Amino acid sequence: MTRESESGLPIEPVYGPDTLAGWDPAEKLGEPGAYPFTRGVYPSMYTGRPWTMRQYAGFGTAVESNARYKQLIANGTMGLSVAFDLPTQMGHDSDAAIASGEVGKVGVAIDSLDDMRILFGGIPLDKVSTSMTINAPAALLLLMYQLVGEEQGVAADQLTGTIQNDVLKEYIARGTYIFPPKPSLRLIADIFKYCRAEIPKWNTISISGYHMAEAGASPAQEIAFTLADGIEYVRTAVAAGMDVDDFAPRLSFFFVSRTTILEEVAKFRAARRIWARVMRDEFGAENPKSLMLRFHTQTAGVQLTAQQPEVNLVRVAVQGLAAVLGGTQSLHTNSFDEAIALPTDKSARLALRTQQVLAYETDVTATVDPFAGSYVVERMTDEVEAAALHLMERVEDLGGAVTAIEHGFQKGEIERSAYRIAQETDAGERVVVGVNRFQVETEDPYEPLRVDPAIEAQQAARLAALRAERDQAAVDAALSELKKAAAGEDNVLYPMKTALKARATVGEVCDALREVWGTYVPTDAF
């Protein structure tokens, strides 16, 4: 009986040599570390060293998050990944009325440079790689990170890490946008230019399909809409006068990894192949690093269940294995209790140990691209690639990613996919262990991590003290210069850095830009 993949493609019971009849290994595969990078972006992949093990963490105050980061480093984490609370993500201060009830809840509250100093206190920024999941205000958090590095005596050219900085997917699937698309793209181009001149080792954007997948996108939709956004960012930078090979090597991507191992491996391989071809053929990139699709992976939060949460340990191990077999450059494994609350210290450590078992107790790191030549995986790679290219063509027919977003195309397609998944789950056609099959009558008691509601008042008090202590005239002058740059063509990051150094808050800087650029109002689905 033929089954369907997550992308709605047929999975045959048996695959054989005829599956790949006329299939050209030289065209489809190449060598590891060489065009079209199907087999991986580096020749040795994990045979030289494992992927970067990141753990996404951040909650409550900067003090609490700093303690968690130090614990993760002590347990063997190779890179930090910062979660920010919703007010920070939306460019609001903790004492703003709109922030009420959300301060410190889904990430750490960062209102000013003072908080950033505490967040990374005692953590040498020349020794760690830091990823920050921040989008519309990404420039602010990057500049505060740079300022903290300077205070530590770390030169900006020694800082390594990534800002997500992918605003287009916010309009499609996530919603933490601030400004309309056009000024948002201008801000991203300014970040590209600034980092090339000031922070050259920094990955300036992590173009994300993860959040689309969490909203219900199929694997084919995930890579299609992510790569379409990537194309839009490249076009924006080129139109701003940058040479493609000056910034493309610092682009990175962010994908989900589900429990469906075979299709996930095929998805990652197809994405690399498509991106290499687009960068070479459409943009004329000549630097091989410009053709490499380097990506971070996070296991699928949407597949975690609050019912029998310990089963999530198994899910995460399978999802992590899929990411490794697919050739990820870094990986975050979710904690088993994240469907209930923020992870505890113990569950975060178990999530990290899952990666360490994959890296050091299995043989998947002994050879590059273990599934190369597999009848089923090569066929599925071709099929996912074809499905993704079809969707990318539809985006192009609408005028590109931004115009398609304005039509609600991507959002509508993802919503239809999510509805199909929900229907199949409700009907029992899609088995979710512990939810619609293999249930138990009573669950074991579990004590989740809880964020102290007093944090909101504490942050408000810190903000009041900051505003009383700082040089308000210097802040006002810096914000005025920022607004002038935003209204003109100068790079906004330089006056923004001056304002943040003068202790302007995240909300004040974002409000200055809102005053010039306005805010985005979404349209209905296509």
CSV table of C-alpha atoms in Angstrom, one decimal, residues 97-392:
chain,number,residue,atom,x,y,z
A,97,ALA,CA,1.3,48.8,28.6
A,98,ILE,CA,1.3,46.4,25.6
A,99,ALA,CA,4.0,44.3,27.4
A,100,SER,CA,1.9,43.5,30.4
A,101,GLY,CA,1.8,39.8,31.3
A,102,GLU,CA,4.5,38.9,28.8
A,103,VAL,CA,7.7,40.1,30.4
A,104,GLY,CA,10.2,37.2,30.6
A,105,LYS,CA,7.7,34.6,29.7
A,106,VAL,CA,9.0,33.0,26.5
A,107,GLY,CA,12.5,34.4,26.7
A,108,VAL,CA,14.7,36.8,28.4
A,109,ALA,CA,13.7,40.5,28.8
A,110,ILE,CA,16.2,42.9,27.3
A,111,ASP,CA,15.4,46.5,27.6
A,112,SER,CA,18.8,48.2,27.4
A,113,LEU,CA,22.5,47.8,27.2
A,114,ASP,CA,22.4,47.3,31.0
A,115,ASP,CA,20.5,44.0,30.6
A,116,MET,CA,22.8,42.9,27.8
A,117,ARG,CA,25.8,43.3,30.1
A,118,ILE,CA,24.2,41.1,32.7
A,119,LEU,CA,23.1,38.5,30.2
A,120,PHE,CA,26.7,37.9,29.0
A,121,GLY,CA,28.5,38.7,32.2
A,122,GLY,CA,31.4,36.3,32.8
A,123,ILE,CA,31.0,34.8,29.4
A,124,PRO,CA,34.0,35.5,27.1
A,125,LEU,CA,32.5,36.7,23.8
A,126,ASP,CA,35.7,35.8,21.9
A,127,LYS,CA,35.4,32.2,23.0
A,128,VAL,CA,31.7,31.4,22.3
A,129,SER,CA,29.5,31.6,19.2
A,130,THR,CA,26.1,33.1,20.0
A,131,SER,CA,22.9,32.8,18.0
A,132,MET,CA,20.1,35.3,18.7
A,133,THR,CA,16.6,34.5,17.7
A,134,ILE,CA,15.5,38.1,17.0
A,135,ASN,CA,14.1,39.6,13.8
A,136,ALA,CA,12.6,43.0,13.5
A,137,PRO,CA,14.9,44.5,16.2
A,138,ALA,CA,17.8,42.3,15.3
A,139,ALA,CA,20.1,45.3,14.6
A,140,LEU,CA,19.6,46.5,18.2
A,141,LEU,CA,20.5,43.3,19.9
A,142,LEU,CA,23.6,42.8,17.6
A,143,LEU,CA,24.8,46.3,18.4
A,144,MET,CA,24.4,45.7,22.1
A,145,TYR,CA,26.3,42.4,21.8
A,146,GLN,CA,29.1,44.3,20.0
A,147,LEU,CA,29.1,47.0,22.8
A,148,VAL,CA,29.4,44.3,25.5
A,149,GLY,CA,32.2,42.7,23.5
A,150,GLU,CA,34.0,46.1,23.4
A,151,GLU,CA,33.6,46.5,27.1
A,152,GLN,CA,35.2,43.0,27.5
A,153,GLY,CA,38.1,44.1,25.3
A,154,VAL,CA,37.0,41.9,22.4
A,155,ALA,CA,37.4,43.4,19.0
A,156,ALA,CA,34.3,43.3,16.8
A,157,ASP,CA,36.2,41.2,14.2
A,158,GLN,CA,36.6,38.5,16.7
A,159,LEU,CA,32.8,38.1,17.4
A,160,THR,CA,31.1,35.1,15.9
A,161,GLY,CA,27.5,34.1,15.8
A,162,THR,CA,24.2,34.7,14.0
A,163,ILE,CA,21.2,37.0,14.2
A,164,GLN,CA,18.0,35.5,12.8
A,165,ASN,CA,17.1,38.8,11.2
A,166,ASP,CA,14.5,37.1,8.8
A,167,VAL,CA,11.6,39.5,8.8
A,168,LEU,CA,9.8,38.1,5.7
A,169,LYS,CA,8.9,34.9,7.5
A,170,GLU,CA,7.3,37.0,10.2
A,171,TYR,CA,4.8,38.2,7.8
A,172,ILE,CA,4.1,34.7,6.6
A,173,ALA,CA,4.0,32.5,9.7
A,174,ARG,CA,5.1,34.1,13.0
A,175,GLY,CA,3.9,37.6,13.5
A,176,THR,CA,6.7,39.4,15.4
A,177,TYR,CA,7.1,42.1,12.7
A,178,ILE,CA,7.3,45.8,13.4
A,179,PHE,CA,7.9,47.8,10.2
A,180,PRO,CA,6.4,47.3,6.6
A,181,PRO,CA,8.4,45.1,4.2
A,182,LYS,CA,10.2,47.8,2.3
A,183,PRO,CA,11.9,49.6,5.3
A,184,SER,CA,12.5,46.2,6.9
A,185,LEU,CA,14.4,45.1,3.8
A,186,ARG,CA,16.4,48.4,3.8
A,187,LEU,CA,17.3,47.7,7.5
A,188,ILE,CA,18.5,44.2,6.6
A,189,ALA,CA,20.7,45.6,3.8
A,190,ASP,CA,22.1,48.1,6.3
A,191,ILE,CA,23.0,45.2,8.6
A,192,PHE,CA,24.7,43.4,5.7
A,193,LYS,CA,26.8,46.4,5.0
A,194,TYR,CA,27.6,47.2,8.6
A,195,CYS,CA,28.7,43.6,9.4
A,196,ARG,CA,30.9,43.4,6.3
A,197,ALA,CA,32.7,46.5,7.5
A,198,GLU,CA,32.6,46.0,11.3
A,199,ILE,CA,31.8,42.4,12.3
A,200,PRO,CA,33.0,40.3,9.4
A,201,LYS,CA,32.7,36.9,11.0
A,202,TRP,CA,29.1,37.4,11.9
A,203,ASN,CA,26.3,35.5,10.1
A,204,THR,CA,24.0,38.4,9.2
A,205,ILE,CA,20.8,36.5,8.7
A,206,SER,CA,19.4,33.1,9.4
A,207,ILE,CA,16.7,32.6,6.7
A,208,SER,CA,14.1,30.5,8.5
A,209,GLY,CA,11.7,27.8,7.4
A,210,TYR,CA,11.4,26.5,11.0
A,211,HIS,CA,8.5,28.8,12.0
A,212,MET,CA,6.7,28.1,8.7
A,213,ALA,CA,6.9,24.4,9.5
A,214,GLU,CA,5.7,25.0,13.0
A,215,ALA,CA,2.7,26.8,11.5
A,216,GLY,CA,1.9,23.7,9.4
A,217,ALA,CA,4.1,24.0,6.3
A,218,SER,CA,5.0,20.7,4.6
A,219,PRO,CA,8.7,20.0,3.9
A,220,ALA,CA,8.4,21.1,0.3
A,221,GLN,CA,6.6,24.3,1.4
A,222,GLU,CA,9.2,24.9,4.1
A,223,ILE,CA,12.2,25.0,1.7
A,224,ALA,CA,10.3,26.6,-1.2
A,225,PHE,CA,9.2,29.6,0.8
A,226,THR,CA,12.4,29.9,2.8
A,227,LEU,CA,14.5,29.9,-0.4
A,228,ALA,CA,12.2,32.4,-2.0
A,229,ASP,CA,12.7,34.7,0.9
A,230,GLY,CA,16.5,34.1,0.6
A,231,ILE,CA,16.3,35.2,-3.1
A,232,GLU,CA,14.5,38.4,-2.1
A,233,TYR,CA,17.2,39.2,0.5
A,234,VAL,CA,19.9,38.7,-2.1
A,235,ARG,CA,18.1,40.8,-4.6
A,236,THR,CA,17.7,43.6,-2.0
A,237,ALA,CA,21.4,43.5,-1.2
A,238,VAL,CA,22.5,43.5,-4.8
A,239,ALA,CA,20.1,46.4,-5.5
A,240,ALA,CA,21.7,48.3,-2.7
A,241,GLY,CA,25.0,48.1,-4.5
A,242,MET,CA,26.6,45.1,-2.8
A,243,ASP,CA,28.5,42.4,-4.8
A,244,VAL,CA,26.9,39.1,-4.2
A,245,ASP,CA,30.2,37.4,-3.2
A,246,ASP,CA,30.8,40.1,-0.5
A,247,PHE,CA,27.8,39.1,1.6
A,248,ALA,CA,26.5,35.7,0.4
A,249,PRO,CA,29.1,33.6,2.3
A,250,ARG,CA,27.6,35.0,5.6
A,251,LEU,CA,24.0,33.9,4.8
A,252,SER,CA,22.7,31.0,6.8
A,253,PHE,CA,19.4,29.1,7.0
A,254,PHE,CA,17.3,27.6,9.7
A,255,PHE,CA,15.1,24.5,9.3
A,256,VAL,CA,13.0,22.2,11.3
A,257,SER,CA,13.6,18.4,11.7
A,258,ARG,CA,10.6,16.2,12.0
A,259,THR,CA,10.2,12.5,13.0
A,260,THR,CA,9.8,11.5,9.3
A,261,ILE,CA,13.5,10.7,8.8
A,262,LEU,CA,13.6,9.8,5.1
A,263,GLU,CA,11.8,12.9,3.8
A,264,GLU,CA,13.7,15.2,6.2
A,265,VAL,CA,17.0,14.0,4.9
A,266,ALA,CA,15.7,14.4,1.3
A,267,LYS,CA,14.5,17.9,2.1
A,268,PHE,CA,17.9,19.1,3.4
A,269,ARG,CA,19.7,17.6,0.4
A,270,ALA,CA,17.2,19.2,-2.1
A,271,ALA,CA,17.5,22.6,-0.4
A,272,ARG,CA,21.3,22.6,-0.8
A,273,ARG,CA,21.0,21.7,-4.5
A,274,ILE,CA,18.4,24.3,-5.3
A,275,TRP,CA,20.3,27.1,-3.5
A,276,ALA,CA,23.6,26.3,-5.2
A,277,ARG,CA,22.0,26.5,-8.6
A,278,VAL,CA,20.1,29.7,-7.9
A,279,MET,CA,23.2,31.5,-6.6
A,280,ARG,CA,25.3,30.4,-9.5
A,281,ASP,CA,22.8,30.8,-12.3
A,282,GLU,CA,20.6,33.7,-11.2
A,283,PHE,CA,23.1,35.8,-9.3
A,284,GLY,CA,26.4,34.8,-10.9
A,285,ALA,CA,28.1,34.0,-7.6
A,286,GLU,CA,31.7,32.8,-8.1
A,287,ASN,CA,32.9,32.2,-4.6
A,288,PRO,CA,32.1,28.6,-3.7
A,289,LYS,CA,31.1,29.7,-0.2
A,290,SER,CA,28.3,31.8,-1.8
A,291,LEU,CA,26.8,28.7,-3.2
A,292,MET,CA,26.8,26.8,0.1
A,293,LEU,CA,23.5,26.5,2.0
A,294,ARG,CA,24.7,26.3,5.6
A,295,PHE,CA,21.9,25.8,8.1
A,296,HIS,CA,21.0,25.4,11.7
A,297,THR,CA,18.3,22.8,12.7
A,298,GLN,CA,15.9,22.7,15.6
A,299,THR,CA,13.9,19.6,16.4
A,300,ALA,CA,10.1,20.0,15.8
A,301,GLY,CA,8.4,21.7,18.7
A,302,VAL,CA,5.1,21.3,17.0
A,303,GLN,CA,5.4,17.5,17.3
A,304,LEU,CA,6.0,17.6,21.1
A,305,THR,CA,3.0,16.5,23.2
A,306,ALA,CA,1.9,17.5,26.7
A,307,GLN,CA,0.4,14.0,27.0
A,308,GLN,CA,3.0,11.5,28.2
A,309,PRO,CA,5.8,14.1,27.7
A,310,GLU,CA,8.6,11.6,28.4
A,311,VAL,CA,7.8,10.2,24.9
A,312,ASN,CA,9.1,13.4,23.5
A,313,LEU,CA,12.6,12.2,24.5
A,314,VAL,CA,12.2,9.5,21.8
A,315,ARG,CA,10.8,12.0,19.3
A,316,VAL,CA,13.7,14.4,19.8
A,317,ALA,CA,16.3,11.7,19.4
A,318,VAL,CA,14.7,10.6,16.0
A,319,GLN,CA,14.4,14.2,14.8
A,320,GLY,CA,18.0,15.0,15.8
A,321,LEU,CA,19.2,11.9,13.9
A,322,ALA,CA,17.3,13.1,10.8
A,323,ALA,CA,19.0,16.5,11.0
A,324,VAL,CA,22.5,14.9,11.4
A,325,LEU,CA,21.9,12.5,8.5
A,326,GLY,CA,20.7,15.5,6.5
A,327,GLY,CA,24.0,17.4,7.1
A,328,THR,CA,23.1,20.2,9.4
A,329,GLN,CA,25.8,22.6,10.6
A,330,SER,CA,24.4,23.1,14.0
A,331,LEU,CA,21.6,21.6,16.0
A,332,HIS,CA,19.2,22.5,18.9
A,333,THR,CA,17.4,19.6,20.5
A,334,ASN,CA,14.1,20.5,22.3
A,335,SER,CA,13.6,19.5,25.9
A,336,PHE,CA,10.9,16.9,26.5
A,337,ASP,CA,8.8,19.2,28.7
A,338,GLU,CA,8.6,22.2,26.3
A,339,ALA,CA,5.0,21.4,25.4
A,340,ILE,CA,4.2,22.2,29.0
A,341,ALA,CA,6.5,25.0,30.0
A,342,LEU,CA,10.0,26.4,29.7
A,343,PRO,CA,12.5,23.6,30.2
A,344,THR,CA,14.0,22.8,33.6
A,345,ASP,CA,17.7,22.5,34.1
A,346,LYS,CA,17.5,18.7,34.0
A,347,SER,CA,15.4,18.5,30.8
A,348,ALA,CA,17.7,21.0,29.1
A,349,ARG,CA,20.7,18.9,30.0
A,350,LEU,CA,19.0,15.7,28.7
A,351,ALA,CA,18.3,17.5,25.4
A,352,LEU,CA,22.0,18.3,25.1
A,353,ARG,CA,23.0,14.7,26.1
A,354,THR,CA,20.8,13.5,23.2
A,355,GLN,CA,23.1,15.3,20.8
A,356,GLN,CA,26.2,14.0,22.5
A,357,VAL,CA,25.0,10.4,22.2
A,358,LEU,CA,24.4,10.9,18.5
A,359,ALA,CA,27.8,12.5,18.0
A,360,TYR,CA,29.9,10.1,20.2
A,361,GLU,CA,28.0,6.8,20.6
A,362,THR,CA,26.7,6.2,17.1
A,363,ASP,CA,28.6,5.7,13.8
A,364,VAL,CA,26.6,8.4,11.8
A,365,THR,CA,29.7,10.7,12.1
A,366,ALA,CA,32.0,8.1,10.6
A,367,THR,CA,31.1,8.8,6.9
A,368,VAL,CA,29.8,11.7,4.9
A,369,ASP,CA,26.1,11.6,3.6
A,370,PRO,CA,25.3,7.9,4.6
A,371,PHE,CA,22.2,7.8,2.4
A,372,ALA,CA,23.9,8.9,-0.9
A,373,GLY,CA,22.8,6.5,-3.6
A,374,SER,CA,19.9,5.1,-1.6
A,375,TYR,CA,17.1,4.4,-4.0
A,376,VAL,CA,14.4,5.9,-1.8
A,377,VAL,CA,16.3,8.9,-0.5
A,378,GLU,CA,17.6,9.9,-4.0
A,379,ARG,CA,14.1,9.6,-5.4
A,380,MET,CA,12.6,11.5,-2.6
A,381,THR,CA,15.3,14.2,-2.9
A,382,ASP,CA,14.3,14.7,-6.6
A,383,GLU,CA,10.6,14.7,-5.7
A,384,VAL,CA,10.9,17.2,-2.9
A,385,GLU,CA,13.1,19.4,-5.1
A,386,ALA,CA,10.5,19.3,-7.9
A,387,ALA,CA,7.7,20.2,-5.5
A,388,ALA,CA,9.6,23.0,-4.0
A,389,LEU,CA,10.6,24.5,-7.4
A,390,HIS,CA,7.0,24.4,-8.5
A,391,LEU,CA,6.0,26.5,-5.4
A,392,MET,CA,9.0,28.9,-6.0
